């Protein structure tokens, strides 16, 4: 038993409270006043990972939250340290991922006097948080930690912030005067009403062109078993949002990803499982959607129901519970969707036509390479169960259609907020999780050259923690597109480069793979498919350190022609 007379300081109390609440991972950058706290966290048995940038640390922490449903901690110093993570906090908020940010702050008796890095941190954090507070006394630290964890995980997951002034962290108190609350229990499961299920079954059974859309909410809730059973039992066609990929395997015969435009435009009933009708799904409105479509919306968050368009059936429920009960109900009715229907025929024909168009680009291995052939040959070489992290404009967009995920939560990308710079942080979190869970999986981080520049220095973090991440940089010398070598050289000769160099351009043929030379690693520069295949095979054989493969492609390579602009109007 613990000695009630034992004296603890604030650092030890925070560490014990986090451990009690099941927190396992902390990512951050130390400095005044949280250096002693980082040591206390390690002494309590938490995994502390020191990063090179606070924003990347925040991305790593939220990725752990998504993978495990338990928030990790992003630990930062006062003032600028906290301000640097607001981009990451906003990303977690919009993606609905659990995250706990802990910030040190200046001593309370220095506030109002111009204290070191003095900043109204609790107030500034509130727009990005579900819970933002400063414990008033050491006794109340454990209570606030429990409240922060509960707020981050209950309902729609999100962000919590706890502020710790230097004097609170150094304050001492006897253990007997501290009240440690119990472990925050797992969020309760919401069950659908029987009448709602009957209504949904009726809507689906009368549909002629049904479609299931699976979002990352289904992936986060670990509902893949129930979702797969529902669609496999009923034979319903399935379309996944980017991080909903793998809930139903991309390789499944039920996936209609290759006919996405047709599926969205012509479906008469859409079962929306943990996906939001935001910009990623064109707000559920014409001309992208059938103006007479019936939406069945299932979400954990009541405020999300009827968002953008009114749903015919709006159900607040756990997706796994809902799918299990709906599957049972439709089975009792002996209903399934006819695989020989005209709808399936249309979807299949469109899929085949689109795949044929892509296949021509895949088969074009001429130099400089295009995106499609690069991604196809990556897909042919990497393990089928690897976790794919991806970011970049065309790199991420095109990669979604070629790099397949047959398992849930095996894709991490820029997500709903479209945040660039997330890749290395996400990859670090995924690799640590795989290693600590003893999962035989590799992490493949596919980056555009522009996106890699945001957080590229985290390569040192990967070496320090011996993480065998394979980084593939798809290098087109720019943002969206770059310039060829001749044009680049011509512009560099002009007297005022800043007035003529396109804003989307980056330097020509940068050898990013040489970054690993700084740490004794091995990098690869590839211009042909055989070089890429050989480099991948070597990289996958490397253990306990990252590898960079730098693949040069045509600076003007682009997506195949699109009927509808999937992303932003600025790319029209």
Coordinates of C-alpha atoms in Angstrom, one line a residue:
X1 CA 0.0 0.0 0.0
X2 CA 1.1 3.6 -0.6
X3 CA 2.4 5.6 2.3
X4 CA -0.1 8.4 3.0
X5 CA 2.7 10.5 4.4
X6 CA 4.8 10.2 1.2
X7 CA 5.4 13.7 -0.2
X8 CA 4.7 14.1 -3.9
X9 CA 5.3 17.2 -6.1
X10 CA 3.0 18.3 -8.9
X11 CA 5.0 16.5 -11.6
X12 CA 4.6 13.1 -9.8
X13 CA 0.9 13.7 -9.3
X14 CA 0.4 14.4 -13.0
X15 CA 2.4 11.4 -14.0
X16 CA 0.5 9.0 -11.6
X17 CA -2.9 10.5 -12.6
X18 CA -2.1 9.9 -16.3
X19 CA -0.9 6.4 -15.6
X20 CA -4.1 5.6 -13.6
X21 CA -6.2 6.8 -16.6
X22 CA -4.5 4.4 -18.9
X23 CA -2.4 6.9 -20.9
X24 CA 0.6 5.1 -22.5
X25 CA 2.3 7.6 -24.8
X26 CA 3.6 11.1 -24.5
X27 CA 5.1 13.1 -27.4
X28 CA 6.6 16.5 -26.9
X29 CA 9.5 18.9 -26.6
X30 CA 10.8 19.7 -23.2
X31 CA 11.9 23.0 -21.7
X32 CA 11.0 25.2 -18.8
X33 CA 8.9 24.3 -16.9
X34 CA 8.1 20.7 -18.0
X35 CA 11.6 19.1 -17.9
X36 CA 11.0 17.4 -14.6
X37 CA 7.5 16.4 -15.7
X38 CA 8.9 14.5 -18.6
X39 CA 11.2 12.6 -16.3
X40 CA 8.3 11.8 -13.9
X41 CA 6.3 10.5 -16.8
X42 CA 9.0 8.1 -17.8
X43 CA 9.4 7.0 -14.1
X44 CA 5.7 6.3 -14.0
X45 CA 6.1 3.9 -17.0
X46 CA 4.8 6.0 -19.8
X47 CA 6.5 6.0 -23.3
X48 CA 8.0 9.5 -23.8
X49 CA 9.0 10.4 -27.3
X50 CA 10.9 13.6 -27.8
X51 CA 10.1 15.2 -31.1
X52 CA 11.7 18.0 -33.1
X53 CA 8.6 20.2 -33.6
X54 CA 5.6 20.7 -31.4
X55 CA 3.2 20.4 -34.3
X56 CA 4.6 17.0 -35.3
X57 CA 4.4 15.9 -31.7
X58 CA 0.7 16.8 -31.6
X59 CA 0.1 14.9 -34.9
X60 CA 1.8 11.8 -33.4
X61 CA -0.2 12.0 -30.2
X62 CA -3.6 12.3 -32.0
X63 CA -2.7 9.4 -34.3
X64 CA -2.3 7.2 -31.2
X65 CA -5.7 8.3 -30.1
X66 CA -7.2 7.3 -33.4
X67 CA -5.5 3.9 -33.5
X68 CA -6.2 3.0 -29.8
X69 CA -9.3 5.1 -28.8
X70 CA -7.2 6.2 -25.8
X71 CA -5.7 9.7 -25.9
X72 CA -2.0 10.2 -25.9
X73 CA -0.4 13.3 -24.5
X74 CA 1.3 16.1 -26.3
X75 CA 3.6 17.8 -23.8
X76 CA 4.7 21.4 -24.6
X77 CA 6.4 24.3 -22.9
X78 CA 4.7 27.6 -22.2
X79 CA 3.9 30.4 -24.7
X80 CA 5.3 29.6 -28.1
X81 CA 5.4 25.9 -27.3
X82 CA 1.6 25.8 -26.9
X83 CA 1.0 28.2 -29.8
X84 CA 2.9 25.8 -32.1
X85 CA 0.4 23.0 -31.4
X86 CA -2.8 24.8 -32.3
X87 CA -2.6 23.5 -35.9
X88 CA -2.4 20.0 -34.5
X89 CA -5.2 20.6 -32.0
X90 CA -7.4 22.0 -34.7
X91 CA -6.7 18.9 -36.9
X92 CA -7.6 16.6 -34.0
X93 CA -10.8 18.5 -33.3
X94 CA -12.0 18.5 -37.0
X95 CA -11.0 14.8 -37.4
X96 CA -12.7 13.9 -34.1
X97 CA -9.7 12.2 -32.6
X98 CA -9.0 12.0 -28.8
X99 CA -6.0 14.0 -27.7
X100 CA -4.7 15.5 -24.4
X101 CA -2.4 18.5 -24.6
X102 CA -0.5 19.4 -21.5
X103 CA 1.3 22.8 -21.4
X104 CA 3.6 24.3 -18.8
X105 CA 3.0 27.9 -18.1
X106 CA 4.7 30.7 -16.2
X107 CA 4.5 30.8 -12.4
X108 CA 1.2 32.3 -11.2
X109 CA 2.9 35.0 -9.2
X110 CA 4.6 36.2 -12.4
X111 CA 1.3 36.6 -14.3
X112 CA 0.5 40.2 -15.2
X113 CA 4.1 41.3 -14.7
X114 CA 5.5 40.1 -18.0
X115 CA 6.5 36.7 -16.9
X116 CA 8.7 34.4 -19.1
X117 CA 6.5 33.3 -22.0
X118 CA 3.4 34.5 -20.3
X119 CA 0.3 33.7 -22.3
X120 CA -3.4 33.2 -21.6
X121 CA -3.1 29.6 -22.6
X122 CA -6.4 28.2 -21.2
X123 CA -8.4 30.8 -23.0
X124 CA -6.5 30.5 -26.2
X125 CA -6.9 26.7 -26.3
X126 CA -10.7 26.8 -25.8
X127 CA -11.7 27.2 -29.5
X128 CA -9.9 23.9 -30.3
X129 CA -11.0 21.9 -27.2
X130 CA -13.9 20.2 -25.5
X131 CA -12.2 20.8 -22.2
X132 CA -9.6 23.4 -21.2
X133 CA -8.6 24.1 -17.6
X134 CA -5.9 24.8 -15.1
X135 CA -6.1 22.7 -11.8
X136 CA -6.2 25.3 -9.0
X137 CA -4.4 23.1 -6.5
X138 CA -2.2 19.9 -6.4
X139 CA -5.0 18.0 -4.7
X140 CA -7.3 18.5 -7.7
X141 CA -4.8 17.5 -10.5
X142 CA -6.0 13.9 -10.7
X143 CA -9.7 15.1 -10.9
X144 CA -8.9 17.4 -13.8
X145 CA -6.9 14.7 -15.6
X146 CA -9.8 12.3 -15.3
X147 CA -12.2 15.0 -16.6
X148 CA -9.9 15.8 -19.5
X149 CA -9.7 12.1 -20.5
X150 CA -13.4 11.7 -20.2
X151 CA -14.1 14.8 -22.3
X152 CA -11.7 13.7 -25.0
X153 CA -13.2 10.2 -25.4
X154 CA -17.0 10.5 -24.6
X155 CA -19.5 11.5 -27.3
X156 CA -17.7 12.8 -30.3
X157 CA -14.0 12.4 -29.5
X158 CA -11.9 15.6 -29.4
X159 CA -9.2 17.6 -27.6
X160 CA -8.6 18.4 -24.0
X161 CA -6.0 20.9 -22.6
X162 CA -4.6 21.1 -19.1
X163 CA -2.4 24.0 -18.1
X164 CA 0.3 23.6 -15.4
X165 CA 2.1 26.7 -14.0
X166 CA 5.6 26.1 -12.9
X167 CA 4.7 26.7 -9.2
X168 CA 1.9 24.1 -9.4
X169 CA 4.3 21.5 -10.8
X170 CA 6.9 22.1 -8.0
X171 CA 4.3 22.3 -5.2
X172 CA 4.5 19.4 -2.7
X173 CA 1.8 17.6 -0.8
X174 CA 1.4 14.4 1.2
X175 CA -0.2 11.5 -0.8
X176 CA -2.9 11.1 1.9
X177 CA -4.3 14.5 1.0
X178 CA -4.7 13.6 -2.7
X179 CA -7.8 12.0 -4.1
X180 CA -7.2 9.9 -7.1
X181 CA -10.4 9.2 -9.0
X182 CA -11.1 5.8 -10.6
X183 CA -10.1 4.9 -14.1
X184 CA -12.4 6.6 -16.6
X185 CA -14.6 3.9 -17.9
X186 CA -15.0 3.1 -21.6
X187 CA -17.7 5.3 -23.3
X188 CA -21.1 3.8 -23.1
X189 CA -22.5 2.3 -26.3
X190 CA -25.6 4.0 -27.8
X191 CA -28.2 1.6 -29.1
X192 CA -30.7 2.4 -31.9
X193 CA -34.4 2.3 -31.2
X194 CA -36.3 -0.7 -32.6
X195 CA -38.7 1.5 -34.5
X196 CA -35.7 3.3 -36.2
X197 CA -34.3 0.0 -37.2
X198 CA -37.6 -1.1 -38.7
X199 CA -37.8 2.2 -40.6
X200 CA -34.2 1.8 -42.0
X201 CA -34.9 -1.8 -43.0
X202 CA -38.0 -0.6 -45.0
X203 CA -36.1 2.2 -46.7
X204 CA -33.2 -0.2 -47.7
X205 CA -35.5 -3.0 -48.9
X206 CA -37.4 -0.7 -51.2
X207 CA -34.2 0.8 -52.8
X208 CA -33.2 0.2 -56.4
X209 CA -29.8 1.8 -56.3
X210 CA -28.5 1.5 -52.7
X211 CA -25.0 2.5 -51.5
X212 CA -23.2 2.2 -48.2
X213 CA -20.7 4.9 -47.4
X214 CA -18.2 4.0 -44.6
X215 CA -16.4 6.9 -42.8
X216 CA -13.5 7.0 -40.4
X217 CA -16.1 7.1 -37.6
X218 CA -16.7 3.4 -38.4
X219 CA -13.0 2.8 -38.3
X220 CA -12.4 4.7 -35.0
X221 CA -15.3 2.7 -33.3
X222 CA -13.7 -0.6 -34.3
X223 CA -17.0 -1.6 -36.0
X224 CA -15.4 -3.4 -38.9
X225 CA -16.7 -6.9 -38.0
X226 CA -20.3 -5.7 -37.8
X227 CA -20.0 -3.5 -41.0
X228 CA -18.4 -6.3 -43.0
X229 CA -21.1 -8.8 -41.9
X230 CA -23.9 -6.4 -42.9
X231 CA -22.6 -5.7 -46.4
X232 CA -21.5 -9.3 -47.0
X233 CA -24.9 -10.6 -45.9
X234 CA -26.9 -8.1 -47.9
X235 CA -24.6 -7.7 -50.9
X236 CA -24.8 -3.9 -50.7
X237 CA -22.2 -1.9 -52.7
X238 CA -19.7 0.0 -50.5
X239 CA -17.8 3.2 -50.9
X240 CA -15.3 4.4 -48.3
X241 CA -14.0 7.8 -47.3
X242 CA -10.2 8.0 -47.2
X243 CA -9.7 6.9 -43.6
X244 CA -12.8 4.7 -43.8
X245 CA -10.8 2.5 -46.2
X246 CA -10.2 -1.0 -44.9
X247 CA -13.3 -1.2 -42.7
X248 CA -14.5 -3.2 -45.7
X249 CA -11.5 -4.4 -47.6
X250 CA -10.6 -2.3 -50.6
X251 CA -10.1 -5.5 -52.5
X252 CA -13.6 -6.7 -51.7
X253 CA -15.9 -7.4 -54.6
X254 CA -18.4 -5.1 -52.9
X255 CA -16.2 -2.0 -53.1
X256 CA -17.2 0.4 -55.8
X257 CA -14.4 2.9 -55.4
X258 CA -13.6 2.8 -59.1
X259 CA -17.1 4.0 -59.9
X260 CA -17.3 6.7 -57.1
X261 CA -18.8 9.4 -59.2
X262 CA -21.6 7.2 -60.6
X263 CA -22.3 5.6 -57.2
X264 CA -22.7 9.0 -55.5
X265 CA -24.6 10.6 -58.4
X266 CA -27.1 7.8 -59.0
X267 CA -27.7 6.1 -55.7
X268 CA -31.3 6.4 -54.5
X269 CA -30.6 5.3 -50.9
X270 CA -27.4 6.0 -49.0
X271 CA -26.5 4.4 -45.7
X272 CA -24.0 6.8 -44.1
X273 CA -21.9 5.0 -41.4
X274 CA -19.7 7.4 -39.4
X275 CA -19.1 9.8 -42.3
X276 CA -20.1 13.4 -42.5
X277 CA -21.7 15.2 -45.4
X278 CA -19.0 17.8 -45.6
X279 CA -16.7 18.9 -48.4
X280 CA -15.2 15.4 -48.7
X281 CA -18.7 14.1 -49.7
X282 CA -19.7 17.3 -51.6
X283 CA -22.2 18.2 -48.8
X284 CA -24.6 15.4 -50.0
X285 CA -26.0 17.8 -52.5
X286 CA -26.7 17.9 -56.3
X287 CA -25.2 17.7 -58.8
X288 CA -22.8 15.3 -57.1
X289 CA -25.7 13.5 -55.4
X290 CA -29.1 12.5 -56.7
X291 CA -31.5 15.3 -55.6
X292 CA -34.0 12.7 -54.6
X293 CA -31.6 10.4 -52.6
X294 CA -32.8 9.1 -49.2
X295 CA -30.0 9.5 -46.6
X296 CA -29.9 7.1 -43.7
X297 CA -27.4 8.7 -41.3
X298 CA -25.8 6.9 -38.4
X299 CA -23.5 8.9 -36.1
X300 CA -22.4 9.0 -32.5
X301 CA -23.0 12.7 -32.4
X302 CA -26.6 14.0 -32.3
X303 CA -25.6 17.4 -33.6
X304 CA -24.2 15.9 -36.8
X305 CA -27.6 14.4 -37.7
X306 CA -29.4 16.2 -40.6
X307 CA -26.2 18.3 -41.2
X308 CA -26.1 19.8 -44.7
X309 CA -29.2 17.9 -45.9
X310 CA -32.1 16.4 -44.1
X311 CA -31.8 12.7 -43.6
X312 CA -34.8 10.4 -44.1
X313 CA -33.6 8.4 -41.1
X314 CA -31.2 10.0 -38.6
X315 CA -29.9 7.6 -35.9
X316 CA -27.6 8.4 -33.0
X317 CA -26.0 5.1 -32.2
X318 CA -22.8 3.1 -32.1
X319 CA -22.1 2.0 -35.6
X320 CA -21.2 -1.6 -34.6
X321 CA -24.4 -2.0 -32.6
X322 CA -26.5 -0.5 -35.3
X323 CA -25.0 -2.7 -38.1
X324 CA -25.3 -5.9 -36.0
X325 CA -29.0 -5.3 -35.3
X326 CA -29.8 -4.1 -38.8
X327 CA -28.1 -7.2 -40.3
X328 CA -30.1 -9.5 -38.0
X329 CA -33.3 -7.7 -39.0
X330 CA -32.7 -7.9 -42.7
X331 CA -31.7 -11.5 -42.4
X332 CA -34.9 -12.3 -40.6
X333 CA -36.7 -10.7 -43.5
X334 CA -34.5 -12.8 -45.9
X335 CA -33.6 -9.7 -47.8
X336 CA -30.4 -9.1 -49.8
X337 CA -29.6 -7.0 -52.8
X338 CA -29.7 -8.8 -56.1
X339 CA -26.1 -9.2 -57.4
X340 CA -27.6 -9.4 -60.9
X341 CA -29.5 -6.1 -60.6
X342 CA -29.1 -3.4 -63.2
X343 CA -27.5 -1.2 -60.5
X344 CA -24.7 -3.7 -59.9
X345 CA -24.2 -4.0 -63.7
X346 CA -23.9 -0.2 -64.1
X347 CA -21.4 0.0 -61.3
X348 CA -19.3 -2.9 -62.6
X349 CA -19.2 -1.6 -66.1
X350 CA -18.2 1.9 -64.9
X351 CA -15.5 0.4 -62.6
X352 CA -14.0 -1.6 -65.5
X353 CA -14.0 1.4 -67.8
X354 CA -12.3 3.6 -65.2
X355 CA -9.8 0.9 -64.3
X356 CA -8.9 0.5 -68.0
X357 CA -8.1 4.2 -68.2
X358 CA -5.9 4.0 -65.2
X359 CA -4.3 0.8 -66.4
X360 CA -2.9 2.7 -69.5
X361 CA -1.2 5.2 -67.1
X362 CA 0.1 2.4 -65.0
X363 CA 1.6 0.7 -68.0
X364 CA 3.4 3.9 -69.0
X365 CA 6.8 3.4 -67.4
X366 CA 8.6 6.0 -69.5
X367 CA 10.8 8.5 -67.8
X368 CA 9.9 10.8 -66.2
X369 CA 7.4 8.6 -64.4
X370 CA 3.8 9.4 -63.7
X371 CA 1.9 9.0 -60.4
X372 CA -0.1 6.0 -61.4
X373 CA 2.8 3.7 -62.4
X374 CA 4.7 4.7 -59.3
X375 CA 1.9 3.9 -57.0
X376 CA 1.0 0.7 -58.8
X377 CA 4.5 -0.7 -58.5
X378 CA 4.7 0.4 -54.8
X379 CA 1.4 -1.5 -54.2
X380 CA 2.8 -4.6 -55.9
X381 CA 5.9 -4.6 -53.7
X382 CA 4.8 -3.6 -50.2
X383 CA 3.2 -6.0 -47.6
X384 CA -0.6 -6.2 -47.8
X385 CA -1.0 -5.5 -44.1
X386 CA 1.2 -2.4 -43.9
X387 CA 0.0 0.9 -42.4
X388 CA 0.0 3.6 -45.2
X389 CA 0.6 7.2 -44.1
X390 CA 0.2 9.7 -46.9
X391 CA 0.1 13.4 -47.5
X392 CA 0.6 15.8 -50.4
X393 CA -1.8 17.1 -53.0
X394 CA -1.7 14.8 -56.0
X395 CA 0.4 12.3 -54.1
X396 CA -2.3 11.7 -51.5
X397 CA -5.3 12.0 -53.8
X398 CA -4.1 9.6 -56.4
X399 CA -2.5 7.3 -53.9
X400 CA -5.9 6.7 -52.3
X401 CA -7.1 5.0 -55.4
X402 CA -4.1 2.8 -56.0
X403 CA -2.6 2.0 -52.6
X404 CA -5.1 -0.4 -51.1
X405 CA -6.1 -1.0 -47.5
X406 CA -7.7 -4.3 -46.6
X407 CA -7.6 -3.6 -42.8
X408 CA -9.2 -0.8 -40.8
X409 CA -7.2 2.0 -39.4
X410 CA -4.3 1.2 -41.8
X411 CA -4.5 4.5 -43.6
X412 CA -3.6 7.9 -42.0
X413 CA -3.6 11.0 -44.1
X414 CA -4.4 14.8 -44.2
X415 CA -8.0 14.0 -43.3
X416 CA -11.0 16.2 -43.0
X417 CA -8.9 19.4 -42.2
X418 CA -6.6 18.8 -45.2
X419 CA -3.6 19.4 -42.9
X420 CA -0.1 19.1 -44.5
X421 CA 2.9 18.1 -42.4
X422 CA 1.1 15.3 -40.6
X423 CA 3.0 12.4 -42.3
X424 CA 6.2 12.0 -40.2
X425 CA 4.3 12.4 -36.9
X426 CA 1.6 10.0 -37.9
X427 CA 4.2 7.5 -39.1
X428 CA 6.2 7.7 -35.8
X429 CA 3.1 7.1 -33.8
X430 CA 2.0 4.1 -36.0
X431 CA 5.5 2.6 -35.9
X432 CA 5.7 2.9 -32.1
X433 CA 2.3 1.4 -31.7
X434 CA 3.1 -1.5 -34.0
X435 CA 6.3 -2.2 -32.1
X436 CA 4.9 -2.0 -28.6
X437 CA 1.9 -4.1 -29.6
X438 CA 4.3 -6.6 -31.2
X439 CA 2.4 -6.3 -34.5
X440 CA 4.3 -7.6 -37.5
X441 CA 3.5 -4.6 -39.7
X442 CA 5.5 -2.1 -41.6
X443 CA 4.7 1.6 -41.8
X444 CA 5.0 3.1 -45.3
X445 CA 5.0 6.9 -45.3
X446 CA 4.2 8.3 -48.8
X447 CA 5.0 12.0 -49.1
X448 CA 4.8 14.6 -51.7
X449 CA 8.1 16.6 -51.8
X450 CA 6.2 19.7 -50.6
X451 CA 4.4 17.9 -47.8
X452 CA 7.7 16.3 -46.6
X453 CA 9.2 19.7 -46.1
X454 CA 6.8 20.6 -43.3
X455 CA 8.1 18.0 -40.8
X456 CA 11.1 16.4 -42.6
X457 CA 13.4 16.9 -39.6
X458 CA 11.4 14.2 -37.7
X459 CA 13.7 11.8 -39.6
X460 CA 16.1 12.3 -36.7
X461 CA 13.3 11.3 -34.3
X462 CA 12.8 8.1 -36.3
X463 CA 16.5 7.2 -36.1
X464 CA 16.7 8.0 -32.4
X465 CA 13.9 5.6 -31.6
X466 CA 15.0 3.0 -34.1
X467 CA 11.7 3.0 -36.1
X468 CA 11.9 1.1 -39.4
X469 CA 9.7 3.5 -41.4
X470 CA 9.9 3.5 -45.2
X471 CA 9.5 7.0 -46.4
X472 CA 8.7 7.3 -50.1
X473 CA 9.0 10.9 -51.5
X474 CA 7.1 11.3 -54.8
X475 CA 9.1 14.3 -56.1
X476 CA 7.7 16.6 -58.8
X477 CA 9.7 19.7 -57.8
X478 CA 6.7 21.6 -56.6
X479 CA 3.3 22.1 -55.0
X480 CA 0.7 20.5 -57.3
X481 CA 3.3 20.7 -60.1
X482 CA 6.9 21.9 -60.6
X483 CA 9.3 22.7 -63.4
X484 CA 11.5 20.7 -65.5
X485 CA 15.3 21.0 -65.2
X486 CA 15.8 23.3 -68.2
X487 CA 13.1 25.8 -67.2
X488 CA 14.4 25.8 -63.7
X489 CA 18.0 26.6 -64.8
X490 CA 16.8 29.4 -67.1
X491 CA 14.8 31.1 -64.3
X492 CA 17.7 30.8 -61.9
X493 CA 19.8 32.9 -64.2
X494 CA 17.4 35.9 -64.0
X495 CA 18.4 38.8 -61.7
X496 CA 15.3 38.8 -59.4
X497 CA 14.1 35.2 -59.0
X498 CA 11.4 36.1 -56.5
X499 CA 9.4 38.0 -59.2
X500 CA 9.5 35.2 -61.8
X501 CA 9.7 31.9 -60.0
X502 CA 6.1 30.4 -59.8
X503 CA 4.8 30.2 -56.2
X504 CA 4.2 26.5 -56.7
X505 CA 7.8 25.7 -57.6
X506 CA 10.4 24.0 -55.4
X507 CA 14.0 23.4 -56.2
X508 CA 14.8 21.0 -59.0
X509 CA 15.6 17.3 -58.3
X510 CA 16.5 17.7 -54.6
X511 CA 18.2 14.6 -53.2
X512 CA 16.1 14.3 -50.1
X513 CA 17.3 10.7 -49.7
X514 CA 20.7 12.0 -48.6
X515 CA 19.1 13.2 -45.3
X516 CA 19.6 9.7 -43.9
X517 CA 23.3 9.9 -44.6
X518 CA 23.5 12.3 -41.6
X519 CA 22.5 9.4 -39.3
X520 CA 24.3 6.5 -41.0
X521 CA 21.2 5.3 -42.9
X522 CA 20.7 4.4 -46.5
X523 CA 18.6 6.3 -49.0
X524 CA 17.7 5.7 -52.6
X525 CA 17.3 8.0 -55.6
X526 CA 15.0 6.5 -58.2
X527 CA 14.0 7.6 -61.7
X528 CA 12.8 4.3 -63.2
X529 CA 10.5 1.5 -62.1
X530 CA 13.2 -1.1 -61.8
X531 CA 15.2 1.3 -59.5
X532 CA 12.0 1.9 -57.4
X533 CA 11.3 -1.9 -57.1
X534 CA 14.9 -2.6 -56.0
X535 CA 14.9 0.2 -53.5
X536 CA 11.7 -0.9 -51.9
X537 CA 12.9 -4.4 -51.5
X538 CA 16.1 -3.2 -49.8
X539 CA 14.2 -0.8 -47.6
X540 CA 11.8 -3.4 -46.4
X541 CA 14.7 -5.6 -45.3
X542 CA 16.1 -2.8 -43.1
X543 CA 15.3 -3.1 -39.4
X544 CA 15.5 -0.6 -36.6
X545 CA 16.0 2.5 -38.7
X546 CA 14.1 4.5 -41.3
X547 CA 14.8 4.6 -45.1
X548 CA 14.1 7.4 -47.6
X549 CA 13.2 6.5 -51.2
X550 CA 13.2 9.6 -53.4
X551 CA 11.3 9.0 -56.6
X552 CA 11.5 11.6 -59.4
X553 CA 8.3 12.0 -61.5
X554 CA 7.2 14.2 -64.3
X555 CA 6.8 17.8 -62.8
X556 CA 3.6 18.2 -64.8
X557 CA 2.1 14.7 -64.0
X558 CA -1.5 15.0 -62.8
X559 CA -4.7 13.0 -62.1
X560 CA -6.7 11.3 -64.8
X561 CA -9.5 13.6 -66.0
X562 CA -12.3 14.1 -63.4
X563 CA -16.0 14.6 -64.1
X564 CA -16.3 16.4 -60.7
X565 CA -13.6 18.3 -58.8
X566 CA -13.2 16.1 -55.7
X567 CA -11.1 18.5 -53.6
X568 CA -11.1 22.3 -53.8
X569 CA -12.3 24.7 -56.4
X570 CA -8.8 26.3 -56.5
X571 CA -7.6 23.3 -58.5
X572 CA -10.2 23.7 -61.3

